[in-house]
mmCIF file of C-alpha atoms in Angstrom:
data_model
loop_
_atom_site.group_PDB
_atom_site.id
_atom_site.type_symbol
_atom_site.label_atom_id
_atom_site.label_comp_id
_atom_site.label_asym_id
_atom_site.label_seq_id
_atom_site.Cartn_x
_atom_site.Cartn_y
_atom_site.Cartn_z
ATOM 1 C CA MET A 1224 87.499 97.928 141.109
ATOM 2 C CA ASN A 1225 91.164 96.992 141.453
ATOM 3 C CA THR A 1226 92.798 97.519 144.820
ATOM 4 C CA PHE A 1227 96.243 97.135 146.335
ATOM 5 C CA GLU A 1228 96.502 94.601 149.133
ATOM 6 C CA HIS A 1229 100.246 94.757 149.689
ATOM 7 C CA LEU A 1230 102.845 97.346 148.737
ATOM 8 C CA LYS A 1231 106.625 96.970 148.921
ATOM 9 C CA ILE A 1232 108.698 100.147 148.597
ATOM 10 C CA GLU A 1233 112.451 99.981 148.177
ATOM 11 C CA GLY A 1234 114.881 102.827 147.533
ATOM 12 C CA PHE A 1235 112.324 105.599 147.065
ATOM 13 C CA ARG A 1236 113.042 108.853 148.887
ATOM 14 C CA ARG A 1237 113.008 108.080 152.642
ATOM 15 C CA PHE A 1238 111.896 104.488 152.155
ATOM 16 C CA PHE A 1239 114.954 102.224 152.227
ATOM 17 C CA TYR A 1240 112.768 99.115 152.489
ATOM 18 C CA THR A 1241 109.144 99.164 153.608
ATOM 19 C CA GLU A 1242 106.249 96.757 153.263
ATOM 20 C CA VAL A 1243 102.681 97.935 153.862
ATOM 21 C CA GLU A 1244 99.566 95.809 154.132
ATOM 22 C CA MET A 1245 96.783 97.882 152.597
ATOM 23 C CA ARG A 1246 93.316 97.798 154.145
ATOM 24 C CA PRO A 1247 90.051 99.423 153.007
ATOM 25 C CA LEU A 1248 90.996 102.307 155.305
ATOM 26 C CA THR A 1249 94.703 102.993 155.701
ATOM 27 C CA VAL A 1250 95.715 105.931 157.896
ATOM 28 C CA MET A 1251 99.144 107.561 157.842
ATOM 29 C CA ILE A 1252 100.314 109.363 160.951
ATOM 30 C CA GLY A 1253 103.815 110.677 161.501
ATOM 31 C CA ALA A 1254 106.079 113.620 162.125
ATOM 32 C CA ASN A 1255 107.168 115.981 159.370
ATOM 33 C CA GLY A 1256 109.711 114.500 156.977
ATOM 34 C CA VAL A 1257 109.055 110.803 157.602
ATOM 35 C CA GLY A 1258 107.581 110.026 154.168
ATOM 36 C CA LYS A 1259 103.807 110.513 154.232
ATOM 37 C CA SER A 1260 103.818 112.626 151.066
ATOM 38 C CA SER A 1261 106.354 110.319 149.417
ATOM 39 C CA PHE A 1262 104.041 107.394 150.100
ATOM 40 C CA LEU A 1263 101.237 109.207 148.265
ATOM 41 C CA GLU A 1264 103.589 110.110 145.391
ATOM 42 C CA ILE A 1265 104.058 106.398 144.737
ATOM 43 C CA PHE A 1266 100.398 106.103 143.749
ATOM 44 C CA SER A 1267 100.764 109.147 141.506
ATOM 45 C CA LEU A 1268 103.733 107.457 139.804
ATOM 46 C CA LEU A 1269 101.779 104.226 139.376
ATOM 47 C CA ALA A 1270 98.883 106.126 137.787
ATOM 48 C CA ALA A 1271 101.247 108.000 135.458
ATOM 49 C CA SER A 1272 102.858 104.712 134.457
ATOM 50 C CA ALA A 1273 99.473 103.178 133.659
ATOM 51 C CA ASN A 1274 98.647 106.211 131.486
ATOM 52 C CA GLY A 1275 101.966 106.181 129.607
ATOM 53 C CA GLN A 1276 103.170 109.376 131.301
ATOM 54 C CA LEU A 1277 105.786 108.030 133.700
ATOM 55 C CA GLN A 1278 108.696 110.033 132.269
ATOM 56 C CA SER A 1279 106.858 113.348 132.578
ATOM 57 C CA LYS A 1280 105.819 112.496 136.159
ATOM 58 C CA ILE A 1281 109.407 111.646 137.073
ATOM 59 C CA SER A 1282 110.500 115.004 135.633
ATOM 60 C CA GLU A 1283 107.729 116.761 137.557
ATOM 61 C CA LEU A 1284 109.047 115.229 140.791
ATOM 62 C CA GLY A 1285 112.585 116.470 140.132
ATOM 63 C CA GLY A 1286 114.077 113.560 138.212
ATOM 64 C CA LEU A 1287 115.379 110.185 139.314
ATOM 65 C CA THR A 1288 118.218 111.622 141.392
ATOM 66 C CA GLN A 1289 115.653 113.361 143.607
ATOM 67 C CA MET A 1290 113.536 110.245 143.979
ATOM 68 C CA VAL A 1291 115.932 107.413 144.776
ATOM 69 C CA THR A 1292 117.481 106.775 148.170
ATOM 70 C CA LEU A 1293 121.192 107.507 147.816
ATOM 71 C CA ASP A 1294 122.321 107.423 151.433
ATOM 72 C CA ARG A 1295 121.375 105.106 154.220
ATOM 73 C CA THR A 1296 121.462 106.022 157.873
ATOM 74 C CA ASP A 1297 120.904 103.151 160.287
#
């Protein structure tokens, strides 16, 4: 079985730049609106890409303009 050991996310929804070390059990805890669901959507996009359905998945998620990080608040 293939697994992810390391994931780098850049410019996706609320993730300006994030690196995550994946373990056999990875737990996400956080307040509303911090990106837990967006993190899970990344795996859905990866699966769609592997199945040749990336464009339809992007459309399902509202298109590229809804997915990319356009503003940055420091």
